[in-house]
Amino acid sequence: MEEYGIYIAAFAAMAIIGAVLGCIIGIAVKIFKVEVDPRIELVTELLPGANCGGCGKAGCADFAKSVVDGENAPNKCPVASQEQVAAIAQALGVELGESMKKVAVVFCGGDKNQEKVQTLYNGVSDCISASLIAGGPKGCAYGCLGMSSCARACPFGAIEIINGLAVVHPNLCVGCGKCVDTCPRDLIKLVPVDAKVHIYCSSPEKGAVKMKVCSVPCIACRKCVKAAEEGQFDVKGFLVGVNYDAEKLPEADIVEKAKCPTGCLLTADKHVKIEESEKKDKGEAA
Amino acid sequence: MTTKTYKTVTFKGGVHPARDGKDLSRSAAIQEAPLLDEYQVIVQQNIGAPPKLLVKKGDEVKKGQMIAEAGGFVSVPLHSPTSGKVKNIDRIPGPMGVPTDAVIITADGKDEWGELMPPLDWKNTDGATLKKRICDAGIVGMGGAAFPAHVKLSPPPDKKIDYLILNGAECEPYLTADHRLMLEETEKVLEGAAILGHALGVKNVFIGIETNKEDAIHALLDKCDAYGVGVVGLKVQYPQGAEKQLIYAVTGRKVPAGKLPMDAGCVVQNVGTAAAVTDAVKEGKPLIERITTVTGEPIKNPSNWRFRLGTPVSRAIELAGGITQEPGKIILGGPMMGFAQKSMDVTVMKNTSGILLLEKSDVIQYQSTACIRCGRCLSACPMNLLPGSLSAAIESEKFDLAAKMNVMDCIECGSCAYICPAHRPLVQHFRRAKAEIRNRSKK
Ligand code: SF4
Ligand code: SF4
Ligand code: SF4
Ligand code: SF4
């Protein structure tokens, strides 16, 4: 029996130390208690959890806190679906906020087949770097450089470079806006999801100048403007663009009606399709 | 030729480009370009604020008439290269590959001067008046930077300037415009140096010149005493003509990291700038022409020309006899720091020191590979930077690290990229980082 004594003593000592430390922790917890709002956790769980930063906050948890604090409306998360936003609003009993989902569009149609390649370029494969030395190989000084700066910045893999042109897949883009600032040529804009058609050109030059370097520029012929209702398109100098603030955005059938001579007026789906088919053609040829 | 001697100095680092190409045009005397029927004058020819246009389509202009006024302190006015009519204000290809505004002037063939500024007796004129004249004449750094000359001449009162150094190094391969200028218009350059020294109130005025221009050195030595200007020989080594390297070679002073030459008590101006200053002060003529080397193996007659601003590069090449073979590259400036062009429609500007065409066989499209840590870029960098490590930091977008490693001190001389056996696009990386860091500090 004696040989077990030492074990019993050890267990007893451990039990006593444990109990004392436990009490200290218990008291410390009471004294130093931090009130965590359970709602923050709730909102965090309801958010998509992409941690993309598109809301301007450090991440989803940070955004959740700002929603609970009333600093942001739930719909300020560009990634959250309507249902998710509604669920958060309901859980907190706050307003949804005026909701307008957006997607990114790269306003250029000049892929390698459309836009003249003027020079050889074997510098750094990065749009910002290329824009600092004579602007890369393509002829148009306003068009897409196609060196993926935006695609690398997109946390959702929504931008693909096809034939040397950045193309946004509207079904993947959540409208976080991360790509917008990366483009050195300011080609990317967030537009309402409901916008069906876009004019894929950003060059302010005269039509003739654009035609020299690209086969799909906007030449400001205004056929689309005439075919559309008042105010659906904006003419800025030698460039026409969809007026995304218009009460009624132009419908997809405007493409048929306008008969754009260069084909820069397209629906987003069509744009992706054209580029992809060209990719396939090339693939088969190779 | 004098028997006077001069001392030869240099800096640490740099490279020795394999071919200097200067023999092509070294002995071709400066030729006056004939009057063209049209000039396309790019509006922004200076670093800093763009000048504000004063003319519109249809206006009559006289030669030397101000067509745009300075758009701020760091800016200079622009003058018409000849008399005629403003055909249009249009956009033409700019030197950086982006279309830029230009005044298209149809010459009337009379080439009539408008009213000139009154000549100044510079020895009895105060510094402020001289600086104003230099600004009014639209003078910028003509070596390539196009930085308004009067700004460099106006250091804050707490910075004492001890040295004025004229840059006649012309360390870029192929270019010979400054060489010919110093040889043929020696006194104009020397007097300009004296005027600049007077405007700054500086007694120590030196011209630094690479020793591959022996004849020009002796021409200067012959006459320099009358103007109180010293001549210093510089070892042939690129980038001898970079401001900070020149200052070190001539004075032994180092410009501290992130600081300007004036912080080391020095002001550097190009010899072409000095010649333009003489014209502006003594004759009241604004800057409307410059000396440019048209050279390269594909050029039939490599030569040096006095071109009016706005002369299209294509015309300049025609004047030099045209091309004998399809060029591989068109560069404005020298091969090391000049800008490759996409089109021949760019025009001569205040800082166009050269129009260089390279042979197709000289333009090799290297594939760049990973850094092999050979360390050659370290020994080549005249600014003591670590180009290899810097480029690695920038490739992984660690711009804060790059800033800590003093990427802002990079003078973009290209020595590292020239020497790199892995053909890494080092300078392009540094440019990107510098732009990025500048943007961030603005925010
Ligand atoms: S394409 Fe742009 S806006 Fe759309 S998800 Fe990617 S980064 Fe965000
Ligand atoms: S859209 Fe802009 S960032 Fe994207 S590939 Fe084109 S040029 Fe580069
Ligand atoms: S002209 Fe328009 S469509 Fe063509 S490359 Fe330029 S911006 Fe793009
Ligand atoms: S010279 Fe090129 S390969 Fe050698 S260390 Fe520098 S970057 Fe690396």
Tab-separated table of C-alpha atoms and ligand atoms in Angstrom, chain A residues 102-104 150 153-159 168-169 172-180 188 190, ligand 1:
chain	number	residue	atom	x	y	z
A	102	LYS	CA	-22.880	45.396	-60.422
A	103	VAL	CA	-20.490	43.545	-62.698
A	104	ALA	CA	-17.223	44.533	-64.257
A	150	CYS	CA	-6.569	42.680	-63.758
A	153	ALA	CA	-6.039	40.904	-59.078
A	154	CYS	CA	-9.459	39.248	-59.347
A	155	PRO	CA	-10.038	37.025	-56.303
A	156	PHE	CA	-12.818	35.165	-58.105
A	157	GLY	CA	-11.029	34.202	-61.306
A	158	ALA	CA	-13.649	36.022	-63.310
A	159	ILE	CA	-11.292	37.603	-65.833
A	168	VAL	CA	-14.954	39.303	-67.847
A	169	HIS	CA	-17.146	36.252	-67.386
A	172	LEU	CA	-18.320	34.580	-62.258
A	173	CYS	CA	-17.854	38.283	-61.553
A	174	VAL	CA	-19.325	39.369	-58.228
A	175	GLY	CA	-18.668	43.044	-58.749
A	176	CYS	CA	-16.120	43.489	-55.973
A	177	GLY	CA	-14.302	46.114	-58.039
A	178	LYS	CA	-10.797	44.897	-57.275
A	179	CYS	CA	-9.847	44.853	-60.942
A	180	VAL	CA	-10.970	48.413	-61.608
A	188	ILE	CA	-12.708	48.426	-66.463
A	190	LEU	CA	-18.580	48.425	-62.771
C	1	SF4	S1	-13.900	40.842	-62.439
C	1	SF4	FE1	-13.334	42.586	-61.133
C	1	SF4	S2	-15.236	43.145	-60.101
C	1	SF4	FE2	-15.542	41.109	-60.975
C	1	SF4	S3	-15.026	39.709	-59.306
C	1	SF4	FE3	-13.148	39.991	-60.512
C	1	SF4	S4	-12.074	41.675	-59.517
C	1	SF4	FE4	-14.168	41.701	-58.737
